[in-house]
Coordinates of C-alpha atoms and ligand atoms in Angstrom, one line a residue:
M476 CA 27.3 51.0 7.0
K477 CA 30.8 49.6 7.8
T478 CA 32.7 47.8 5.1
L479 CA 31.4 44.2 5.2
K480 CA 33.9 41.3 5.1
I481 CA 32.7 38.6 2.9
G482 CA 34.0 35.0 2.5
I483 CA 33.5 32.9 -0.7
F484 CA 32.9 29.2 -0.5
G485 CA 33.3 27.7 -4.0
A486 CA 35.6 29.5 -6.5
G487 CA 33.7 29.0 -9.7
R488 CA 30.4 30.9 -9.6
G489 CA 31.6 32.2 -6.3
A490 CA 34.2 34.4 -8.0
D491 CA 31.5 36.1 -10.2
I492 CA 29.4 36.9 -7.1
A493 CA 32.5 38.2 -5.2
A494 CA 33.2 40.7 -8.0
N495 CA 29.7 42.1 -7.6
F496 CA 30.2 42.5 -3.8
Q497 CA 33.4 44.3 -4.6
L498 CA 31.5 46.7 -6.9
L499 CA 29.1 47.3 -4.0
G500 CA 32.0 48.3 -1.7
C501 CA 32.5 45.1 0.3
E502 CA 35.8 43.4 1.1
I503 CA 36.4 39.9 -0.1
T504 CA 38.5 38.6 2.8
A505 CA 38.7 34.8 2.3
I506 CA 38.0 32.2 -0.2
C507 CA 37.7 28.4 0.2
D508 CA 37.9 25.8 -2.5
F509 CA 39.6 22.4 -2.3
H510 CA 40.3 22.6 -6.1
E511 CA 43.6 24.5 -6.0
E512 CA 43.6 25.7 -9.6
R513 CA 40.0 27.1 -9.4
R514 CA 40.9 28.8 -6.1
K515 CA 44.1 30.4 -7.5
N516 CA 42.2 31.6 -10.6
A517 CA 39.6 33.3 -8.5
V518 CA 42.2 35.1 -6.3
K519 CA 44.0 36.2 -9.5
R520 CA 40.8 37.7 -10.7
L521 CA 39.6 39.3 -7.4
G522 CA 43.0 40.7 -6.2
E523 CA 45.7 40.1 -3.7
G524 CA 45.2 39.9 0.0
I525 CA 42.5 37.3 0.1
T526 CA 43.2 34.5 2.5
E527 CA 42.9 31.1 0.9
Y528 CA 41.5 27.9 2.5
A529 CA 41.1 24.4 1.1
D530 CA 38.7 23.2 3.9
F531 CA 35.5 24.7 5.3
D532 CA 36.4 24.0 8.9
S533 CA 39.4 26.4 8.8
F534 CA 37.6 28.9 6.5
I535 CA 34.6 29.3 8.9
E536 CA 37.0 30.4 11.7
H537 CA 38.1 33.4 9.6
D538 CA 36.7 36.8 10.6
M539 CA 33.7 37.3 8.2
D540 CA 30.3 39.1 8.3
A541 CA 28.8 37.0 5.5
V542 CA 29.5 34.0 3.4
V543 CA 28.6 33.3 -0.2
L544 CA 27.8 29.6 -0.6
A545 CA 28.7 28.6 -4.2
N546 CA 29.9 25.1 -3.6
F547 CA 28.2 22.1 -5.2
F548 CA 24.6 22.7 -6.1
H549 CA 23.1 20.1 -3.8
E550 CA 25.3 20.7 -0.7
H551 CA 24.5 24.2 0.4
A552 CA 22.2 23.6 3.4
P553 CA 24.7 22.0 5.9
Y554 CA 27.2 24.8 5.3
A555 CA 24.4 27.5 5.6
I556 CA 23.6 26.0 9.0
R557 CA 27.2 26.1 10.1
C558 CA 27.4 29.8 9.2
M559 CA 24.1 30.6 11.0
E560 CA 25.5 28.9 14.2
K561 CA 28.4 31.3 14.1
G562 CA 26.3 34.4 13.5
I563 CA 27.5 34.7 9.9
H564 CA 25.0 36.0 7.3
V565 CA 24.4 33.6 4.4
Y566 CA 24.0 34.3 0.7
S567 CA 23.3 30.8 -0.7
E568 CA 23.4 30.0 -4.4
C569 CA 20.5 28.1 -5.7
I570 CA 19.0 25.7 -4.6
S571 CA 18.9 26.1 -0.8
N572 CA 18.6 22.4 0.0
G573 CA 19.3 19.2 -1.8
T574 CA 16.9 17.0 0.3
M575 CA 13.6 17.5 2.0
A576 CA 15.2 16.7 5.4
E577 CA 17.7 19.5 4.8
G578 CA 14.8 21.9 4.1
V579 CA 13.5 21.1 7.6
E580 CA 16.9 21.6 9.1
L581 CA 17.4 24.9 7.4
I582 CA 14.1 26.2 8.6
R583 CA 14.8 25.1 12.1
A584 CA 18.2 26.8 12.1
A585 CA 16.6 30.0 10.6
E586 CA 14.0 30.0 13.4
K587 CA 16.8 29.5 16.0
Y588 CA 19.0 32.3 14.7
P589 CA 16.5 35.0 13.5
D590 CA 19.2 37.7 13.6
V591 CA 21.3 36.0 10.9
V592 CA 20.2 37.1 7.4
Y593 CA 19.6 34.2 5.1
M594 CA 19.1 34.9 1.5
L595 CA 18.6 32.7 -1.6
A596 CA 20.9 34.2 -4.2
E597 CA 18.4 33.7 -7.0
N598 CA 19.2 36.4 -9.5
Y599 CA 16.7 36.0 -12.4
P600 CA 13.9 38.0 -10.8
Q601 CA 16.2 41.0 -11.1
M602 CA 16.6 40.7 -14.9
I603 CA 15.2 43.9 -16.5
F604 CA 12.1 42.2 -18.0
N605 CA 11.3 40.4 -14.8
R606 CA 11.6 43.6 -12.8
E607 CA 9.2 45.2 -15.3
M608 CA 6.7 42.3 -14.9
H609 CA 6.9 42.6 -11.2
R610 CA 6.3 46.3 -11.4
I611 CA 3.3 46.0 -13.7
A612 CA 1.7 43.0 -11.8
K613 CA 2.1 44.8 -8.4
S614 CA 0.4 48.0 -9.8
G615 CA -2.8 46.0 -10.1
V616 CA -3.5 46.7 -13.8
L617 CA -3.6 43.0 -14.7
G618 CA -6.4 42.4 -12.2
K619 CA -6.3 39.3 -10.0
I620 CA -3.4 37.1 -11.1
L621 CA -4.5 33.7 -12.3
Y622 CA -1.6 32.1 -14.2
A623 CA 2.1 32.5 -14.8
E624 CA 4.8 30.8 -16.9
G625 CA 8.5 30.6 -16.2
E626 CA 10.9 29.0 -18.7
Y627 CA 14.6 28.7 -18.1
N628 CA 15.6 27.1 -21.3
H629 CA 19.3 26.4 -21.8
P630 CA 20.1 24.0 -24.6
G631 CA 23.8 23.2 -25.0
D632 CA 25.9 22.2 -28.0
P633 CA 26.9 18.5 -27.2
N634 CA 30.3 19.2 -28.9
D635 CA 31.1 22.2 -26.7
I636 CA 34.3 20.9 -25.0
N637 CA 35.0 24.2 -23.3
F638 CA 31.6 24.3 -21.6
K639 CA 32.1 20.7 -20.3
R640 CA 35.7 21.5 -19.1
T641 CA 34.3 24.4 -17.0
Y642 CA 31.0 23.0 -15.9
T643 CA 31.0 19.1 -15.9
Y644 CA 34.6 18.4 -15.3
F645 CA 34.4 15.0 -13.5
T646 CA 32.1 12.0 -14.0
K647 CA 30.3 12.3 -10.6
H648 CA 29.8 16.0 -10.9
W649 CA 26.3 17.2 -10.0
R650 CA 25.6 18.5 -13.5
N651 CA 26.0 14.9 -14.8
Y652 CA 23.2 13.8 -12.4
I653 CA 20.8 16.7 -12.3
P654 CA 17.2 15.8 -12.9
R655 CA 15.4 18.3 -15.2
T656 CA 13.1 19.6 -12.4
Y657 CA 15.9 20.5 -9.9
Y658 CA 17.4 23.6 -11.4
I659 CA 14.1 25.4 -10.6
T660 CA 14.9 28.8 -9.1
H661 CA 15.5 30.6 -12.5
S662 CA 12.0 29.6 -13.7
L663 CA 10.1 29.7 -10.5
G664 CA 11.8 32.6 -8.7
P665 CA 10.8 35.3 -11.1
V666 CA 7.1 34.3 -11.2
M667 CA 7.0 33.9 -7.4
R668 CA 8.3 37.5 -7.1
A669 CA 6.0 38.9 -9.8
T670 CA 2.9 37.4 -8.3
G671 CA 3.7 37.0 -4.6
A672 CA 2.4 33.4 -4.8
T673 CA 4.0 30.2 -3.4
P674 CA 3.3 26.7 -4.8
K675 CA 1.1 24.4 -2.7
T676 CA 0.7 21.4 -5.0
V677 CA 3.0 20.1 -7.8
T678 CA 2.9 17.7 -10.7
A679 CA 5.4 17.1 -13.5
F680 CA 6.2 15.2 -16.7
A681 CA 9.5 14.9 -18.5
S682 CA 10.4 14.6 -22.2
F683 CA 13.0 11.9 -22.8
A684 CA 15.3 12.4 -25.7
P685 CA 18.9 11.4 -25.0
V686 CA 21.9 13.1 -26.6
E687 CA 22.8 11.0 -29.7
G688 CA 26.0 10.5 -31.7
D689 CA 29.7 10.2 -31.0
V690 CA 30.1 13.1 -28.5
P691 CA 31.7 13.2 -25.1
N692 CA 28.9 12.7 -22.6
A693 CA 28.7 11.5 -19.0
S694 CA 25.2 12.8 -18.2
Q695 CA 23.1 10.1 -16.5
C696 CA 19.9 12.0 -17.4
G697 CA 18.4 11.5 -20.9
D698 CA 15.5 13.9 -20.4
R699 CA 15.6 17.3 -22.3
A700 CA 12.9 19.0 -20.3
A701 CA 10.4 18.7 -17.5
V702 CA 7.2 20.7 -17.5
I703 CA 6.0 21.4 -13.9
M704 CA 2.6 22.7 -12.9
T705 CA 1.8 24.1 -9.5
Q706 CA -1.4 25.2 -7.8
N707 CA -0.5 28.0 -5.5
D708 CA -1.5 29.4 -2.1
D709 CA -3.6 32.2 -3.7
G710 CA -5.4 29.8 -6.1
S711 CA -3.3 30.8 -9.1
I712 CA -1.4 28.3 -11.3
F713 CA 2.2 28.2 -12.6
R714 CA 3.6 26.3 -15.5
I715 CA 7.4 26.2 -15.2
T716 CA 10.4 24.3 -16.3
G717 CA 13.4 23.5 -14.2
C718 CA 16.3 23.8 -16.6
A719 CA 15.0 22.8 -20.0
A720 CA 16.8 22.2 -23.3
F721 CA 14.3 22.6 -26.1
G722 CA 14.0 24.8 -29.1
G723 CA 16.0 28.0 -29.1
H724 CA 17.7 29.3 -25.9
H725 CA 15.6 31.7 -23.9
N726 CA 14.5 32.8 -20.5
A727 CA 10.8 33.5 -20.9
Y728 CA 8.1 34.6 -18.4
R729 CA 4.4 35.5 -18.6
V730 CA 2.0 36.7 -16.0
C731 CA -1.8 36.7 -16.7
G732 CA -4.5 38.3 -14.7
T733 CA -8.3 38.7 -15.0
E734 CA -7.7 42.1 -16.9
G735 CA -4.5 41.6 -18.9
Q736 CA -1.2 39.9 -19.3
I737 CA 2.5 40.8 -19.6
E738 CA 5.4 38.7 -21.1
N739 CA 8.9 39.0 -22.5
L740 CA 9.1 38.0 -26.1
R741 CA 11.2 34.9 -26.8
G742 CA 14.2 35.6 -29.0
M743 CA 13.8 39.4 -28.8
G744 CA 16.1 40.5 -26.0
A745 CA 14.4 42.3 -23.2
K746 CA 11.3 43.3 -25.3
I747 CA 8.1 43.3 -23.3
M748 CA 4.5 42.8 -24.6
L749 CA 1.7 44.1 -22.4
R750 CA -1.8 43.3 -23.5
Y751 CA -5.3 43.9 -22.4
N752 CA -8.7 43.2 -23.9
G753 CA -10.7 46.1 -25.4
W754 CA -13.1 46.2 -22.4
S755 CA -10.4 45.8 -19.8
K756 CA -7.6 48.2 -20.8
P757 CA -6.8 51.1 -18.5
E758 CA -8.1 54.5 -19.8
G759 CA -5.9 56.1 -22.3
E760 CA -3.7 53.0 -22.9
N761 CA -3.4 50.9 -26.0
E762 CA -4.7 47.3 -26.1
V763 CA -1.3 46.0 -27.2
Q764 CA 2.0 47.6 -26.1
M765 CA 5.5 46.5 -27.1
Y766 CA 8.5 48.2 -25.5
D767 CA 12.0 47.9 -24.0
P768 CA 11.8 48.4 -20.3
A769 CA 14.1 50.9 -18.5
W770 CA 16.2 50.2 -15.4
N771 CA 15.0 53.3 -13.6
D772 CA 17.7 52.7 -11.0
P773 CA 20.5 55.1 -9.7
D774 CA 23.1 52.3 -10.0
E775 CA 22.3 51.7 -13.7
E776 CA 26.0 52.2 -14.8
K777 CA 27.2 49.4 -12.5
I778 CA 24.1 47.2 -13.2
V779 CA 24.7 47.1 -17.0
K780 CA 28.3 46.0 -16.4
S781 CA 27.3 43.0 -14.2
G782 CA 26.6 39.4 -15.1
H783 CA 23.3 37.8 -16.1
G784 CA 21.9 41.0 -17.6
G785 CA 22.7 43.1 -14.5
S786 CA 20.8 40.7 -12.1
D787 CA 24.0 39.6 -10.3
Y788 CA 24.7 43.1 -9.0
L789 CA 21.1 43.8 -8.0
T790 CA 20.7 40.5 -6.2
C791 CA 23.9 41.2 -4.1
R792 CA 22.4 44.6 -3.3
V793 CA 19.2 43.1 -2.0
F794 CA 21.3 41.1 0.4
L795 CA 23.3 44.1 1.6
E796 CA 20.0 46.1 2.1
S797 CA 18.7 43.3 4.3
I798 CA 21.8 43.3 6.5
R799 CA 21.8 47.1 6.7
D800 CA 18.1 47.1 7.7
G801 CA 18.5 44.2 10.1
R802 CA 15.7 42.1 8.6
Q803 CA 15.2 39.0 6.5
P804 CA 14.9 39.5 2.7
E805 CA 11.4 39.6 1.1
H806 CA 9.6 36.8 -0.7
P807 CA 11.0 35.0 -2.7
Y808 CA 14.5 35.4 -1.3
N809 CA 13.9 34.5 2.3
V810 CA 14.4 31.0 3.7
Y811 CA 10.7 30.0 3.6
A812 CA 10.4 30.8 -0.1
A813 CA 13.8 29.3 -0.8
V814 CA 12.8 26.0 0.9
A815 CA 9.4 26.0 -0.9
M816 CA 11.3 26.3 -4.2
S817 CA 13.6 23.4 -3.4
S818 CA 10.6 21.3 -2.2
T819 CA 8.9 22.1 -5.5
A820 CA 12.0 20.9 -7.4
I821 CA 12.4 17.7 -5.3
L822 CA 8.7 16.7 -5.3
A823 CA 8.2 17.6 -9.0
H824 CA 10.9 15.0 -9.7
R825 CA 9.1 12.4 -7.6
S826 CA 5.9 13.3 -9.4
M827 CA 7.6 12.9 -12.8
L828 CA 9.0 9.4 -11.7
E829 CA 5.4 8.5 -10.7
N830 CA 3.6 9.5 -13.9
G831 CA 2.5 12.9 -12.8
K832 CA 1.2 12.0 -9.3
P833 CA 0.5 15.3 -7.4
Y834 CA 2.5 16.1 -4.3
E835 CA 1.6 18.7 -1.7
I836 CA 4.4 21.2 -1.0
P837 CA 5.0 21.2 2.8
D838 CA 4.7 24.3 4.9
F839 CA 7.7 24.0 7.2
T840 CA 6.4 26.7 9.5
K841 CA 4.2 23.8 10.8
E842 CA 5.6 21.2 13.1
E843 CA 3.6 18.3 11.6
W844 CA 5.1 18.9 8.2
K845 CA 8.6 19.1 9.7
K846 CA 8.1 15.7 11.4
Q847 CA 6.9 14.2 8.1
Y848 CA 10.0 15.1 6.2
E849 CA 12.8 15.4 8.8
N850 CA 14.3 12.0 7.8
D851 CA 13.7 12.2 4.0
R852 CA 17.2 12.2 2.6
A853 CA 16.5 10.8 -0.9
I854 CA 18.9 12.4 -3.4
P855 CA 19.8 11.8 -7.1
Y856 CA 23.5 13.0 -6.7
Y857 CA 26.8 11.7 -5.4
L858 CA 27.8 13.5 -2.3
T859 CA 31.3 14.9 -1.8
D860 CA 32.0 12.1 0.8
G861 CA 31.4 9.5 -2.0
T862 CA 27.9 8.5 -0.9
P863 CA 26.1 7.4 -4.1
P864 CA 22.6 8.6 -5.2
D865 CA 19.7 6.6 -3.9
I866 CA 17.1 7.7 -6.5
P867 CA 17.3 7.9 -10.3
C868 CA 17.8 11.3 -12.0
C869 CA 16.1 10.3 -15.3
S870 CA 12.5 9.5 -16.2
H871 CA 13.9 6.3 -17.7
P872 CA 15.8 5.0 -14.6
D873 CA 17.9 2.5 -16.6
Y874 CA 19.2 5.2 -19.0
K875 CA 23.0 5.5 -19.4
P876 CA 25.2 7.4 -21.9
T877 CA 26.5 5.1 -24.6
E878 CA 29.9 3.4 -24.1
Q879 CA 31.4 5.4 -26.9
Q880 CA 30.1 8.7 -25.4
M881 CA 31.5 7.8 -22.0
K882 CA 34.8 6.8 -23.6
R883 CA 35.1 10.2 -25.3
Y884 CA 34.3 11.9 -22.0
L885 CA 36.9 10.0 -20.1
E886 CA 39.5 10.6 -22.7
L887 CA 39.0 14.3 -22.3
F888 CA 38.5 14.7 -18.6
G889 CA 39.4 11.5 -16.8
E890 CA 37.3 10.2 -14.0
Ligands
LIG146 N1 22.6 32.1 -10.3 C1 23.3 31.8 -11.4 O1 23.1 32.5 -12.4 C2 24.3 30.7 -11.3 C3 25.2 30.5 -12.3 C4 26.1 29.5 -12.2 C5 26.1 28.7 -11.0 N2 25.2 28.9 -10.1 C6 25.1 28.1 -8.9 O2 26.3 28.3 -8.1 C7 26.8 27.1 -7.5 C8 28.2 26.8 -7.9 O3 28.2 26.7 -9.3 P1 29.5 26.3 -10.2 O4 29.1 26.4 -11.6 O5 30.6 27.2 -9.7 O6 29.7 24.8 -9.7 P2 30.9 23.9 -9.6 O7 30.5 22.6 -9.2 O8 31.7 24.1 -10.9 O9 31.8 24.6 -8.5 C9 31.7 24.4 -7.1 C10 33.0 24.7 -6.5 O10 33.0 24.4 -5.1 C11 34.1 23.7 -4.7 N3 33.7 22.8 -3.5 C12 32.6 22.0 -3.5 N4 32.6 21.5 -2.2 C13 33.6 21.9 -1.5 C14 34.1 21.7 -0.2 N5 33.4 20.9 0.6 N6 35.2 22.3 0.2 C15 35.9 23.1 -0.6 N7 35.5 23.4 -1.9 C16 34.4 22.8 -2.4 C17 34.5 22.9 -5.9 O11 35.9 22.5 -5.9 C18 34.2 23.8 -7.0 O12 35.3 24.6 -7.4 C19 25.7 26.1 -7.8 O13 24.8 25.9 -6.8 C20 25.1 26.6 -9.1 O14 23.8 26.2 -9.2 C21 24.3 29.9 -10.2

């Protein structure tokens, strides 16, 4: 395959992804970010010779085969569509769309430009334990899959100024407005891949426990976690979080079938526990097995050096394989799975605001579903053009950080 020219839109996370595409032999040819310092830092890290842009309209004219969308979390879809219109392949950070209407627009664009590869850059399914759960579930030894759990649980120290400086550096930043259900792909993506299922109905509840004390805080969401349940297209059930913040930090997954179950053990690295019942275990196997899974991959040396437990490298590789083979990526990386994940996040939040009311996840291959949602632009975030949110981000819609917390935040970071 010829050397692919890749452009990076968003110089924070975008620079991490760019480094992985370099490891895979691609050329990073252009980078776009209107935040000059972040852009310069990325170029310093990635090497000279990368053309810099501050605005997307000029950047999109650069000669590129593919673009990495790592701009603000809730604003990926319009830029993905602009790339598709120009025949540029898209590697979109999670989530794929910030509103239901954008989900419709993204699917319509993907249907109009089928030769452009669109991939959701969701990396957690490629973590070593999630690859193992996928391998075991697909082998059939667990029987029919009935239930799976996905927890992306990322509590943060409220006094960690460096984290806030890097990740929530202005008051209207999306991380200060994110509802607990929205950062869903790290919990949902791995179980969708392991089981092959897609959510059909969703319901959710949140746990409200605002940050206390004299700490810098501008978050408008006082919820610590949301627990989301889905009934899926194959009859199975998921119990997942968006981004939760309870107990000890972990990424934990579990897949249960009629004959057995597999999970990674919380707080024990990549350790896997595979269990059967005495009457259902495969011949010659133990009822309970605990082990560290192996990569079994020719690129292991590069994988172990890459971010997020090697999953960043592997996810970039999935994208390049799709381009090489001239096909869309598999479930759950393709546009339909990506939009189903975003719909689950958005409608779980509505469910949570309405005391757990169930919502049906639309199937945007069907015109009647497209019509129902094509004008649904409700969003809990500020947009880059200054448009304010029109729905609350918290289960207690009147919640605000304390005056003292806001004062401390403004002293450190300004508006
Ligand atoms: N998969 C993972 O493990 C992982 C990890 C971190 C972040 N992410 C995702 O990556 C994306 C980016 O994350 P981040 O932490 O870098 O976010 P961020 O908000 O810190 O950075 C976004 C960058 O995009 C730039 N930007 C936004 N809109 C722009 C525009 N219109 N023109 C020019 N520049 C623009 C901003 O200046 C900023 O530098 C998010 O969607 C996030 O969810 C994924």
